[in-house]
Short mmCIF file of N, CA, C and O in Angstrom, two decimals:
data_model
loop_
_atom_site.label_atom_id
_atom_site.label_comp_id
_atom_site.label_asym_id
_atom_site.label_seq_id
_atom_site.Cartn_x
_atom_site.Cartn_y
_atom_site.Cartn_z
N MET A 1 200.42 167.97 104.67
CA MET A 1 201.69 168.66 104.72
C MET A 1 202.52 168.19 103.53
O MET A 1 202.53 167.00 103.20
N PHE A 2 203.20 169.13 102.91
CA PHE A 2 204.14 168.76 101.86
C PHE A 2 205.29 169.75 101.83
O PHE A 2 205.22 170.82 102.42
N ALA A 3 206.35 169.34 101.16
CA ALA A 3 207.54 170.20 101.02
C ALA A 3 207.98 170.19 99.56
O ALA A 3 207.72 169.23 98.82
N VAL A 4 208.63 171.26 99.18
CA VAL A 4 209.29 171.32 97.88
C VAL A 4 210.78 171.38 98.17
O VAL A 4 211.23 172.24 98.94
N LEU A 5 211.54 170.45 97.59
CA LEU A 5 212.97 170.40 97.84
C LEU A 5 213.73 170.34 96.53
O LEU A 5 213.17 170.01 95.49
N ALA A 6 215.00 170.69 96.60
CA ALA A 6 215.87 170.65 95.42
C ALA A 6 216.98 169.65 95.68
O ALA A 6 217.63 169.68 96.73
N THR A 7 217.18 168.75 94.71
CA THR A 7 218.28 167.81 94.77
C THR A 7 218.54 167.28 93.36
O THR A 7 217.61 167.18 92.56
N GLY A 8 219.77 167.01 93.04
CA GLY A 8 220.12 166.49 91.73
C GLY A 8 219.80 167.44 90.59
O GLY A 8 219.55 167.00 89.48
N GLY A 9 219.77 168.74 90.89
CA GLY A 9 219.49 169.73 89.86
C GLY A 9 218.03 169.88 89.50
O GLY A 9 217.68 170.56 88.54
N LYS A 10 217.13 169.25 90.28
CA LYS A 10 215.70 169.33 90.03
C LYS A 10 214.95 169.64 91.32
O LYS A 10 215.51 169.52 92.41
N GLN A 11 213.69 170.04 91.19
CA GLN A 11 212.84 170.29 92.33
C GLN A 11 211.75 169.23 92.40
O GLN A 11 211.25 168.78 91.37
N TYR A 12 211.39 168.85 93.63
CA TYR A 12 210.40 167.81 93.85
C TYR A 12 209.41 168.26 94.93
O TYR A 12 209.81 168.80 95.94
N LYS A 13 208.13 167.98 94.71
CA LYS A 13 207.10 168.17 95.72
C LYS A 13 206.92 166.82 96.40
O LYS A 13 206.63 165.82 95.72
N VAL A 14 207.10 166.76 97.72
CA VAL A 14 207.03 165.49 98.44
C VAL A 14 206.17 165.61 99.68
O VAL A 14 206.08 166.67 100.30
N ALA A 15 205.54 164.50 100.03
CA ALA A 15 204.75 164.39 101.25
C ALA A 15 205.09 163.04 101.90
O ALA A 15 205.68 162.17 101.26
N LYS A 16 204.71 162.88 103.15
CA LYS A 16 205.00 161.65 103.87
C LYS A 16 204.44 160.46 103.10
O LYS A 16 203.29 160.47 102.65
N GLY A 17 205.27 159.44 102.89
CA GLY A 17 204.87 158.22 102.22
C GLY A 17 205.07 158.23 100.71
O GLY A 17 204.88 157.21 100.07
N ASP A 18 205.44 159.39 100.15
CA ASP A 18 205.66 159.47 98.70
C ASP A 18 206.90 158.69 98.29
O ASP A 18 207.86 158.56 99.05
N THR A 19 206.88 158.18 97.07
CA THR A 19 208.03 157.56 96.45
C THR A 19 208.37 158.38 95.21
O THR A 19 207.50 158.62 94.38
N ILE A 20 209.62 158.83 95.13
CA ILE A 20 210.07 159.61 93.98
C ILE A 20 211.36 159.01 93.45
O ILE A 20 212.07 158.31 94.18
N GLN A 21 211.66 159.29 92.21
CA GLN A 21 212.93 158.86 91.62
C GLN A 21 213.82 160.09 91.51
O GLN A 21 213.46 161.06 90.85
N VAL A 22 214.98 160.04 92.16
CA VAL A 22 215.90 161.16 92.23
C VAL A 22 217.20 160.78 91.55
O VAL A 22 217.75 159.70 91.79
N GLU A 23 217.70 161.67 90.71
CA GLU A 23 218.98 161.46 90.06
C GLU A 23 220.11 162.00 90.94
O GLU A 23 219.90 162.89 91.75
N LYS A 24 221.30 161.45 90.75
CA LYS A 24 222.52 161.97 91.36
C LYS A 24 222.47 161.99 92.88
O LYS A 24 222.93 162.93 93.51
N LEU A 25 221.94 160.94 93.49
CA LEU A 25 221.90 160.84 94.94
C LEU A 25 222.75 159.65 95.36
O LEU A 25 222.45 158.51 94.98
N ALA A 26 223.81 159.92 96.11
CA ALA A 26 224.73 158.86 96.51
C ALA A 26 224.16 158.03 97.65
O ALA A 26 223.49 158.56 98.53
N GLY A 27 224.40 156.73 97.60
CA GLY A 27 223.98 155.85 98.68
C GLY A 27 223.55 154.50 98.14
O GLY A 27 223.47 154.29 96.94
N GLU A 28 223.27 153.61 99.06
CA GLU A 28 222.84 152.25 98.73
C GLU A 28 221.37 152.08 99.12
O GLU A 28 220.87 152.80 99.97
N VAL A 29 220.72 151.10 98.51
CA VAL A 29 219.34 150.81 98.84
C VAL A 29 219.21 150.54 100.34
O VAL A 29 220.00 149.79 100.92
N GLY A 30 218.26 151.17 100.98
CA GLY A 30 218.05 151.03 102.42
C GLY A 30 218.71 152.11 103.24
O GLY A 30 218.39 152.26 104.42
N ASP A 31 219.64 152.87 102.66
CA ASP A 31 220.31 153.96 103.39
C ASP A 31 219.32 155.07 103.70
O ASP A 31 218.44 155.38 102.91
N GLN A 32 219.48 155.69 104.85
CA GLN A 32 218.71 156.87 105.24
C GLN A 32 219.47 158.11 104.78
O GLN A 32 220.69 158.18 104.94
N VAL A 33 218.78 159.06 104.18
CA VAL A 33 219.40 160.30 103.74
C VAL A 33 218.60 161.48 104.28
O VAL A 33 217.41 161.37 104.56
N GLU A 34 219.28 162.61 104.43
CA GLU A 34 218.65 163.85 104.85
C GLU A 34 218.84 164.87 103.74
O GLU A 34 219.96 165.14 103.32
N LEU A 35 217.75 165.42 103.26
CA LEU A 35 217.77 166.39 102.18
C LEU A 35 217.48 167.76 102.78
O LEU A 35 216.37 168.02 103.27
N ALA A 36 218.48 168.63 102.77
CA ALA A 36 218.38 169.90 103.47
C ALA A 36 218.03 171.09 102.58
O ALA A 36 217.78 172.17 103.09
N ASN A 37 217.99 170.90 101.28
CA ASN A 37 217.66 172.02 100.38
C ASN A 37 216.14 172.13 100.23
O ASN A 37 215.58 171.96 99.15
N VAL A 38 215.47 172.44 101.35
CA VAL A 38 214.02 172.57 101.37
C VAL A 38 213.66 174.00 101.00
O VAL A 38 214.06 174.95 101.67
N LEU A 39 212.90 174.15 99.92
CA LEU A 39 212.56 175.47 99.40
C LEU A 39 211.25 176.00 99.98
O LEU A 39 211.08 177.21 100.13
N MET A 40 210.31 175.10 100.29
CA MET A 40 209.00 175.51 100.77
C MET A 40 208.36 174.38 101.55
O MET A 40 208.56 173.21 101.23
N VAL A 41 207.59 174.74 102.59
CA VAL A 41 206.81 173.77 103.35
C VAL A 41 205.41 174.33 103.52
O VAL A 41 205.23 175.50 103.86
N VAL A 42 204.41 173.48 103.26
CA VAL A 42 203.01 173.83 103.50
C VAL A 42 202.50 172.85 104.54
O VAL A 42 202.54 171.63 104.33
N ASP A 43 202.03 173.37 105.69
CA ASP A 43 201.58 172.48 106.76
C ASP A 43 200.12 172.08 106.57
O ASP A 43 199.46 172.48 105.60
N ASP A 44 199.61 171.28 107.50
CA ASP A 44 198.25 170.75 107.39
C ASP A 44 197.17 171.84 107.46
O ASP A 44 196.04 171.61 107.05
N ASP A 45 197.51 173.01 107.99
CA ASP A 45 196.57 174.12 108.07
C ASP A 45 196.73 175.08 106.89
O ASP A 45 196.23 176.20 106.93
N ASP A 46 197.46 174.64 105.86
CA ASP A 46 197.73 175.43 104.65
C ASP A 46 198.57 176.68 104.91
O ASP A 46 198.51 177.64 104.14
N ASN A 47 199.35 176.68 105.99
CA ASN A 47 200.31 177.76 106.22
C ASN A 47 201.52 177.50 105.35
O ASN A 47 202.07 176.40 105.35
N VAL A 48 201.95 178.50 104.60
CA VAL A 48 203.05 178.37 103.66
C VAL A 48 204.29 179.05 104.21
O VAL A 48 204.24 180.21 104.61
N ASN A 49 205.41 178.32 104.22
CA ASN A 49 206.71 178.87 104.61
C ASN A 49 207.64 178.73 103.41
O ASN A 49 207.87 177.61 102.94
N VAL A 50 208.16 179.86 102.94
CA VAL A 50 209.01 179.86 101.75
C VAL A 50 210.40 180.31 102.15
O VAL A 50 210.56 181.30 102.88
N GLY A 51 211.42 179.61 101.66
CA GLY A 51 212.80 179.96 101.96
C GLY A 51 213.32 181.05 101.04
O GLY A 51 212.71 181.38 100.03
N LYS A 52 214.47 181.58 101.42
CA LYS A 52 215.11 182.66 100.65
C LYS A 52 216.58 182.34 100.45
O LYS A 52 217.42 183.00 101.05
N PRO A 53 217.03 181.37 99.71
CA PRO A 53 216.25 180.45 98.87
C PRO A 53 215.80 179.18 99.60
O PRO A 53 214.87 178.52 99.16
N VAL A 54 216.47 178.81 100.71
CA VAL A 54 216.06 177.59 101.42
C VAL A 54 215.57 177.95 102.82
O VAL A 54 215.91 179.01 103.36
N LEU A 55 214.80 177.06 103.42
CA LEU A 55 214.31 177.26 104.78
C LEU A 55 215.37 176.78 105.76
O LEU A 55 215.78 175.61 105.73
N GLU A 56 215.81 177.67 106.62
CA GLU A 56 216.79 177.31 107.64
C GLU A 56 216.18 176.30 108.61
O GLU A 56 215.07 176.48 109.09
N GLY A 57 216.89 175.22 108.86
CA GLY A 57 216.45 174.21 109.82
C GLY A 57 215.46 173.19 109.27
O GLY A 57 215.13 172.23 109.95
N ALA A 58 214.98 173.39 108.06
CA ALA A 58 214.03 172.42 107.47
C ALA A 58 214.82 171.25 106.89
O ALA A 58 215.90 171.43 106.34
N LEU A 59 214.24 170.06 107.01
CA LEU A 59 214.94 168.85 106.59
C LEU A 59 213.91 167.81 106.17
O LEU A 59 212.88 167.65 106.82
N VAL A 60 214.19 167.12 105.08
CA VAL A 60 213.37 165.99 104.65
C VAL A 60 214.20 164.73 104.81
O VAL A 60 215.31 164.65 104.27
N LYS A 61 213.68 163.77 105.58
CA LYS A 61 214.38 162.50 105.76
C LYS A 61 213.77 161.48 104.82
O LYS A 61 212.54 161.42 104.67
N ALA A 62 214.62 160.69 104.18
CA ALA A 62 214.15 159.72 103.19
C ALA A 62 215.00 158.46 103.24
O ALA A 62 216.06 158.42 103.85
N GLU A 63 214.49 157.42 102.60
CA GLU A 63 215.21 156.16 102.48
C GLU A 63 215.41 155.85 101.00
O GLU A 63 214.50 156.01 100.20
N ILE A 64 216.64 155.44 100.67
CA ILE A 64 216.95 155.09 99.28
C ILE A 64 216.38 153.72 98.98
O ILE A 64 216.49 152.82 99.76
#
């Protein structure tokens, strides 16, 4: 499963356990953040869900 999300003026492909470097994200190290600008999700069965422009109700949770 992976998602494509937009934050800091860029798009990122992310999956569980990934580490990415994101610009312009407020918070302190260890803070939990929720990224709601999810553009696409592909599940483990390769089903693709694409937003118009974002997927309603989709959310990526991350730690700074």
